[in-house]
Amino acid sequence: MNYRRKKSRQDGVPISLASFIYPGLVVFAVSSLFFGLVAMISHPIISFFSSPKYEAKVVDYDLMESDTDEAKRAIVEFKDHKNQLIKKPLNYGSSHPVEIGEIITIGYEDGDQSVTNLSFGTQKLIVFIVSLFLFVLGLAMAWIILYSWGQDYSIIFRIGIGFVTYLVFPAAMLFFIGVMSWVIWEYFQGRRNDMPVWALGICSLFVTILIPAFFGYLKMLFTREKTVKKNSRFSTFKNRMRK
């Protein structure tokens, strides 16, 4: 399609309207899908940054139905912007809920049936995952648009490869190291006595493997950068000597 388009320009033949219809439809479809998905999954980010924040105190629990374990949902008490005392449950339940009497930061808007615990690390993790997904989706959208218009899209691949190489892989390795180390710590603290010994052994094995693998991966990245720079300098010097 790109070859025909260039050939038509060189021959002086006017480009037909049909050559713009397909790229236009592709851009419209991809844009509609992209912004629709953004509107659907960006709610955690919007609520995290835009919801009114209050300091609330955990005063009670209520039970939630769960297939695996008894989940408790913390009930908090706080005063809104009208200085009215409000009592609402959190929007999640856990077998290890927030302790009664603890002060947490919450997000709440008038009419909400539950509140969001903004002090909870998982909420920040959800925001990070959604942001990561939107970034990847944005790269895919940019690639499709550039490809449909016959433009150079190599920059998208370079950004994507660099993003995966320098951020996703190290972050994933750190995440697994942290999670498995936390499980081992919880076991030796006596809070996970129901965990079988073989599961503890698997976690210990993976932590033992992942820690040196993580540092080895970082060393490989920085060593490769130095090698590339050294080779580029050598080639530049070699070209000057030839001249």
mmCIF file of C-alpha atoms in Angstrom:
data_model
loop_
_atom_site.group_PDB
_atom_site.id
_atom_site.type_symbol
_atom_site.label_atom_id
_atom_site.label_comp_id
_atom_site.label_asym_id
_atom_site.label_seq_id
_atom_site.Cartn_x
_atom_site.Cartn_y
_atom_site.Cartn_z
ATOM 1 C CA MET A 1 0.000 0.000 0.000
ATOM 2 C CA ASN A 2 2.862 2.355 0.857
ATOM 3 C CA TYR A 3 4.634 1.479 -2.427
ATOM 4 C CA ARG A 4 1.545 2.227 -4.484
ATOM 5 C CA ARG A 5 1.041 5.501 -2.665
ATOM 6 C CA LYS A 6 4.626 6.633 -3.344
ATOM 7 C CA LYS A 7 4.436 5.509 -6.962
ATOM 8 C CA SER A 8 1.251 7.498 -7.541
ATOM 9 C CA ARG A 9 2.879 10.641 -6.188
ATOM 10 C CA GLN A 10 5.945 10.213 -8.386
ATOM 11 C CA ASP A 11 3.863 9.628 -11.540
ATOM 12 C CA GLY A 12 1.745 12.682 -10.846
ATOM 13 C CA VAL A 13 -1.466 10.651 -10.657
ATOM 14 C CA PRO A 14 -3.931 12.099 -8.112
ATOM 15 C CA ILE A 15 -4.377 9.955 -5.024
ATOM 16 C CA SER A 16 -7.853 8.499 -4.713
ATOM 17 C CA LEU A 17 -10.081 9.101 -1.729
ATOM 18 C CA ALA A 18 -10.152 5.356 -1.016
ATOM 19 C CA SER A 19 -6.485 5.463 0.037
ATOM 20 C CA PHE A 20 -7.508 7.590 3.043
ATOM 21 C CA ILE A 21 -10.621 5.627 4.003
ATOM 22 C CA TYR A 22 -8.844 2.523 5.330
ATOM 23 C CA PRO A 23 -6.320 4.408 7.512
ATOM 24 C CA GLY A 24 -9.102 6.672 8.735
ATOM 25 C CA LEU A 25 -11.273 3.715 9.726
ATOM 26 C CA VAL A 26 -8.339 2.042 11.479
ATOM 27 C CA VAL A 27 -7.520 5.200 13.435
ATOM 28 C CA PHE A 28 -11.176 5.674 14.376
ATOM 29 C CA ALA A 29 -11.608 2.047 15.523
ATOM 30 C CA VAL A 30 -8.368 1.982 17.499
ATOM 31 C CA SER A 31 -9.086 5.360 19.099
ATOM 32 C CA SER A 32 -12.593 4.274 20.104
ATOM 33 C CA LEU A 33 -11.267 1.046 21.611
ATOM 34 C CA PHE A 34 -8.420 2.828 23.381
ATOM 35 C CA PHE A 35 -10.486 5.582 24.971
ATOM 36 C CA GLY A 36 -13.235 3.096 25.861
ATOM 37 C CA LEU A 37 -10.755 0.897 27.724
ATOM 38 C CA VAL A 38 -9.208 3.957 29.369
ATOM 39 C CA ALA A 39 -12.620 5.038 30.644
ATOM 40 C CA MET A 40 -13.308 1.528 31.993
ATOM 41 C CA ILE A 41 -10.050 0.775 33.807
ATOM 42 C CA SER A 42 -8.847 4.213 34.865
ATOM 43 C CA HIS A 43 -11.326 4.443 37.756
ATOM 44 C CA PRO A 44 -8.759 3.339 40.398
ATOM 45 C CA ILE A 45 -6.341 6.051 39.271
ATOM 46 C CA ILE A 46 -9.035 8.725 39.142
ATOM 47 C CA SER A 47 -10.390 7.832 42.575
ATOM 48 C CA PHE A 48 -6.874 7.625 44.014
ATOM 49 C CA PHE A 49 -5.967 11.152 42.921
ATOM 50 C CA SER A 50 -9.320 12.971 42.774
ATOM 51 C CA SER A 51 -11.495 11.549 45.562
ATOM 52 C CA PRO A 52 -11.791 13.731 48.682
ATOM 53 C CA LYS A 53 -9.457 12.360 51.341
ATOM 54 C CA TYR A 54 -10.290 12.015 55.033
ATOM 55 C CA GLU A 55 -8.625 10.629 58.120
ATOM 56 C CA ALA A 56 -10.757 7.750 59.434
ATOM 57 C CA LYS A 57 -10.589 5.469 62.448
ATOM 58 C CA VAL A 58 -11.292 1.737 62.308
ATOM 59 C CA VAL A 59 -14.077 1.044 64.818
ATOM 60 C CA ASP A 60 -15.533 -2.368 63.916
ATOM 61 C CA TYR A 61 -15.601 -5.314 61.504
ATOM 62 C CA ASP A 62 -18.244 -7.085 59.494
ATOM 63 C CA LEU A 63 -17.955 -10.544 57.949
ATOM 64 C CA MET A 64 -17.777 -11.181 54.214
ATOM 65 C CA GLU A 65 -18.536 -14.445 52.454
ATOM 66 C CA SER A 66 -15.418 -16.171 51.131
ATOM 67 C CA ASP A 67 -14.768 -19.628 49.696
ATOM 68 C CA THR A 68 -11.323 -20.058 51.245
ATOM 69 C CA ASP A 69 -11.264 -18.179 54.521
ATOM 70 C CA GLU A 70 -13.301 -15.951 56.782
ATOM 71 C CA ALA A 71 -12.791 -12.426 55.478
ATOM 72 C CA LYS A 72 -13.365 -9.432 57.706
ATOM 73 C CA ARG A 73 -14.108 -5.993 56.354
ATOM 74 C CA ALA A 74 -13.095 -3.041 58.475
ATOM 75 C CA ILE A 75 -15.684 -0.368 59.269
ATOM 76 C CA VAL A 76 -14.338 3.149 59.653
ATOM 77 C CA GLU A 77 -15.696 6.307 61.193
ATOM 78 C CA PHE A 78 -14.863 9.820 60.013
ATOM 79 C CA LYS A 79 -16.239 13.319 59.519
ATOM 80 C CA ASP A 80 -16.883 14.635 56.032
ATOM 81 C CA HIS A 81 -16.571 18.200 54.717
ATOM 82 C CA LYS A 82 -19.956 19.017 56.299
ATOM 83 C CA ASN A 83 -18.615 17.881 59.676
ATOM 84 C CA GLN A 84 -21.095 14.992 59.707
ATOM 85 C CA LEU A 85 -20.026 11.736 61.344
ATOM 86 C CA ILE A 86 -20.091 8.927 58.766
ATOM 87 C CA LYS A 87 -19.659 5.213 59.286
ATOM 88 C CA LYS A 88 -18.804 3.164 56.196
ATOM 89 C CA PRO A 89 -17.076 -0.158 55.408
ATOM 90 C CA LEU A 90 -13.942 -0.433 53.317
ATOM 91 C CA ASN A 91 -14.257 -1.655 49.743
ATOM 92 C CA TYR A 92 -12.379 -4.909 50.427
ATOM 93 C CA GLY A 93 -12.179 -7.680 52.994
ATOM 94 C CA SER A 94 -9.199 -9.589 54.346
ATOM 95 C CA SER A 95 -8.334 -12.388 56.743
ATOM 96 C CA HIS A 96 -5.881 -9.922 58.325
ATOM 97 C CA PRO A 97 -7.868 -6.674 58.377
ATOM 98 C CA VAL A 98 -6.746 -3.289 59.626
ATOM 99 C CA GLU A 99 -6.623 -3.271 63.402
ATOM 100 C CA ILE A 100 -9.360 -1.537 65.393
ATOM 101 C CA GLY A 101 -8.280 1.910 66.519
ATOM 102 C CA GLU A 102 -5.858 2.465 63.642
ATOM 103 C CA ILE A 103 -6.063 5.767 61.748
ATOM 104 C CA ILE A 104 -6.000 5.453 57.962
ATOM 105 C CA THR A 105 -6.439 7.771 54.984
ATOM 106 C CA ILE A 106 -9.543 7.059 52.917
ATOM 107 C CA GLY A 107 -11.176 8.325 49.754
ATOM 108 C CA TYR A 108 -14.911 9.006 49.868
ATOM 109 C CA GLU A 109 -17.456 10.873 47.763
ATOM 110 C CA ASP A 110 -21.040 11.613 48.723
ATOM 111 C CA GLY A 111 -23.264 8.638 47.934
ATOM 112 C CA ASP A 112 -20.542 5.970 47.989
ATOM 113 C CA GLN A 113 -21.560 2.719 49.688
ATOM 114 C CA SER A 114 -17.964 2.019 50.754
ATOM 115 C CA VAL A 115 -14.694 3.894 51.127
ATOM 116 C CA THR A 116 -11.281 3.340 49.562
ATOM 117 C CA ASN A 117 -8.294 2.749 51.798
ATOM 118 C CA LEU A 118 -5.625 5.012 50.335
ATOM 119 C CA SER A 119 -3.107 3.893 52.964
ATOM 120 C CA PHE A 120 -3.277 0.325 51.698
ATOM 121 C CA GLY A 121 -0.261 -0.730 49.628
ATOM 122 C CA THR A 122 -2.380 -2.880 47.328
ATOM 123 C CA GLN A 123 -4.285 0.211 46.193
ATOM 124 C CA LYS A 124 -1.021 1.780 45.078
ATOM 125 C CA LEU A 125 -0.107 -1.480 43.366
ATOM 126 C CA ILE A 126 -3.409 -1.437 41.464
ATOM 127 C CA VAL A 127 -2.732 2.146 40.373
ATOM 128 C CA PHE A 128 0.729 1.121 39.150
ATOM 129 C CA ILE A 129 -0.603 -1.891 37.226
ATOM 130 C CA VAL A 130 -3.360 0.161 35.574
ATOM 131 C CA SER A 131 -0.859 2.894 34.646
ATOM 132 C CA LEU A 132 1.450 0.260 33.176
ATOM 133 C CA PHE A 133 -1.394 -1.240 31.150
ATOM 134 C CA LEU A 134 -2.409 2.183 29.819
ATOM 135 C CA PHE A 135 1.182 2.896 28.793
ATOM 136 C CA VAL A 136 1.442 -0.389 26.880
ATOM 137 C CA LEU A 137 -1.970 0.185 25.319
ATOM 138 C CA GLY A 138 -0.889 3.676 24.263
ATOM 139 C CA LEU A 139 2.232 2.278 22.584
ATOM 140 C CA ALA A 140 0.118 -0.290 20.734
ATOM 141 C CA MET A 141 -2.296 2.410 19.610
ATOM 142 C CA ALA A 142 0.556 4.620 18.366
ATOM 143 C CA TRP A 143 2.058 1.675 16.450
ATOM 144 C CA ILE A 144 -1.250 0.813 14.743
ATOM 145 C CA ILE A 145 -1.861 4.438 13.753
ATOM 146 C CA LEU A 146 1.667 4.922 12.382
ATOM 147 C CA TYR A 147 1.477 1.618 10.520
ATOM 148 C CA SER A 148 -1.905 2.418 8.984
ATOM 149 C CA TRP A 149 -0.625 5.791 7.744
ATOM 150 C CA GLY A 150 2.553 4.254 6.329
ATOM 151 C CA GLN A 151 4.866 6.121 8.702
ATOM 152 C CA ASP A 152 8.063 4.921 10.361
ATOM 153 C CA TYR A 153 7.141 3.086 13.576
ATOM 154 C CA SER A 154 10.608 1.866 14.600
ATOM 155 C CA ILE A 155 10.663 4.364 17.482
ATOM 156 C CA ILE A 156 7.698 2.526 19.036
ATOM 157 C CA PHE A 157 9.634 -0.746 19.032
ATOM 158 C CA ARG A 158 12.680 0.934 20.562
ATOM 159 C CA ILE A 159 10.573 2.451 23.327
ATOM 160 C CA GLY A 160 8.795 -0.858 23.967
ATOM 161 C CA ILE A 161 11.991 -2.922 24.059
ATOM 162 C CA GLY A 162 13.714 -0.413 26.328
ATOM 163 C CA PHE A 163 10.677 -0.296 28.605
ATOM 164 C CA VAL A 164 10.554 -4.082 28.942
ATOM 165 C CA THR A 165 14.319 -4.484 29.286
ATOM 166 C CA TYR A 166 15.026 -1.711 31.780
ATOM 167 C CA LEU A 167 11.799 -1.587 33.779
ATOM 168 C CA VAL A 168 9.436 -4.543 33.418
ATOM 169 C CA PHE A 169 11.947 -7.382 33.891
ATOM 170 C CA PRO A 170 13.777 -5.834 36.893
ATOM 171 C CA ALA A 171 10.487 -4.758 38.494
ATOM 172 C CA ALA A 172 8.983 -8.235 38.032
ATOM 173 C CA MET A 173 12.034 -9.897 39.563
ATOM 174 C CA LEU A 174 11.978 -7.506 42.529
ATOM 175 C CA PHE A 175 8.256 -8.102 42.963
ATOM 176 C CA PHE A 176 8.648 -11.887 43.137
ATOM 177 C CA ILE A 177 11.628 -11.587 45.477
ATOM 178 C CA GLY A 178 9.628 -9.317 47.776
ATOM 179 C CA VAL A 179 6.482 -11.468 47.766
ATOM 180 C CA MET A 180 8.290 -14.736 48.436
ATOM 181 C CA SER A 181 10.513 -13.167 51.090
ATOM 182 C CA TRP A 182 7.391 -11.799 52.780
ATOM 183 C CA VAL A 183 5.782 -15.272 52.734
ATOM 184 C CA ILE A 184 8.902 -16.779 54.323
ATOM 185 C CA TRP A 185 8.956 -14.015 56.943
ATOM 186 C CA GLU A 186 5.277 -14.545 57.755
ATOM 187 C CA TYR A 187 5.876 -18.283 58.165
ATOM 188 C CA PHE A 188 8.699 -17.850 60.673
ATOM 189 C CA GLN A 189 6.662 -15.231 62.534
ATOM 190 C CA GLY A 190 4.002 -17.896 63.127
ATOM 191 C CA ARG A 191 1.303 -16.213 61.050
ATOM 192 C CA ARG A 192 1.300 -18.873 58.310
ATOM 193 C CA ASN A 193 1.441 -22.136 60.212
ATOM 194 C CA ASP A 194 -1.006 -23.697 57.749
ATOM 195 C CA MET A 195 1.512 -23.412 54.896
ATOM 196 C CA PRO A 196 3.098 -26.797 54.011
ATOM 197 C CA VAL A 197 6.843 -27.263 54.279
ATOM 198 C CA TRP A 198 7.218 -27.987 50.553
ATOM 199 C CA ALA A 199 5.720 -24.563 49.734
ATOM 200 C CA LEU A 200 8.212 -22.936 52.098
ATOM 201 C CA GLY A 201 11.001 -24.843 50.347
ATOM 202 C CA ILE A 202 9.854 -23.674 46.909
ATOM 203 C CA CYS A 203 9.706 -20.040 48.064
ATOM 204 C CA SER A 204 13.182 -20.318 49.594
ATOM 205 C CA LEU A 205 14.540 -21.901 46.401
ATOM 206 C CA PHE A 206 13.113 -19.182 44.167
ATOM 207 C CA VAL A 207 14.406 -16.398 46.429
ATOM 208 C CA THR A 208 17.861 -18.009 46.435
ATOM 209 C CA ILE A 209 17.827 -18.155 42.622
ATOM 210 C CA LEU A 210 16.212 -14.782 41.924
ATOM 211 C CA ILE A 211 18.486 -12.609 44.088
ATOM 212 C CA PRO A 212 21.746 -13.437 42.238
ATOM 213 C CA ALA A 213 19.814 -13.511 38.934
ATOM 214 C CA PHE A 214 18.573 -9.966 39.583
ATOM 215 C CA PHE A 215 22.046 -8.575 40.254
ATOM 216 C CA GLY A 216 23.437 -10.559 37.320
ATOM 217 C CA TYR A 217 20.791 -9.057 35.035
ATOM 218 C CA LEU A 218 21.638 -5.520 36.193
ATOM 219 C CA LYS A 219 25.339 -6.207 35.652
ATOM 220 C CA MET A 220 24.597 -7.488 32.147
ATOM 221 C CA LEU A 221 22.631 -4.335 31.294
ATOM 222 C CA PHE A 222 25.308 -1.913 32.461
ATOM 223 C CA THR A 223 28.143 -3.995 30.989
ATOM 224 C CA ARG A 224 26.377 -4.081 27.638
ATOM 225 C CA GLU A 225 25.940 -0.295 27.698
ATOM 226 C CA LYS A 226 29.665 0.183 28.346
ATOM 227 C CA THR A 227 30.531 -2.285 25.564
ATOM 228 C CA VAL A 228 28.268 -0.498 23.085
ATOM 229 C CA LYS A 229 29.775 2.884 23.981
ATOM 230 C CA LYS A 230 33.323 1.494 23.712
ATOM 231 C CA ASN A 231 32.606 -0.052 20.309
ATOM 232 C CA SER A 232 31.058 3.178 19.032
ATOM 233 C CA ARG A 233 34.101 5.168 20.156
ATOM 234 C CA PHE A 234 36.435 2.634 18.552
ATOM 235 C CA SER A 235 34.560 2.760 15.245
ATOM 236 C CA THR A 236 34.626 6.576 15.298
ATOM 237 C CA PHE A 237 38.381 6.569 15.933
ATOM 238 C CA LYS A 238 38.871 3.989 13.175
ATOM 239 C CA ASN A 239 36.952 6.105 10.668
ATOM 240 C CA ARG A 240 39.042 9.154 11.533
ATOM 241 C CA MET A 241 42.259 7.199 11.021
ATOM 242 C CA ARG A 242 41.102 6.101 7.582
ATOM 243 C CA LYS A 243 40.473 9.696 6.605
#
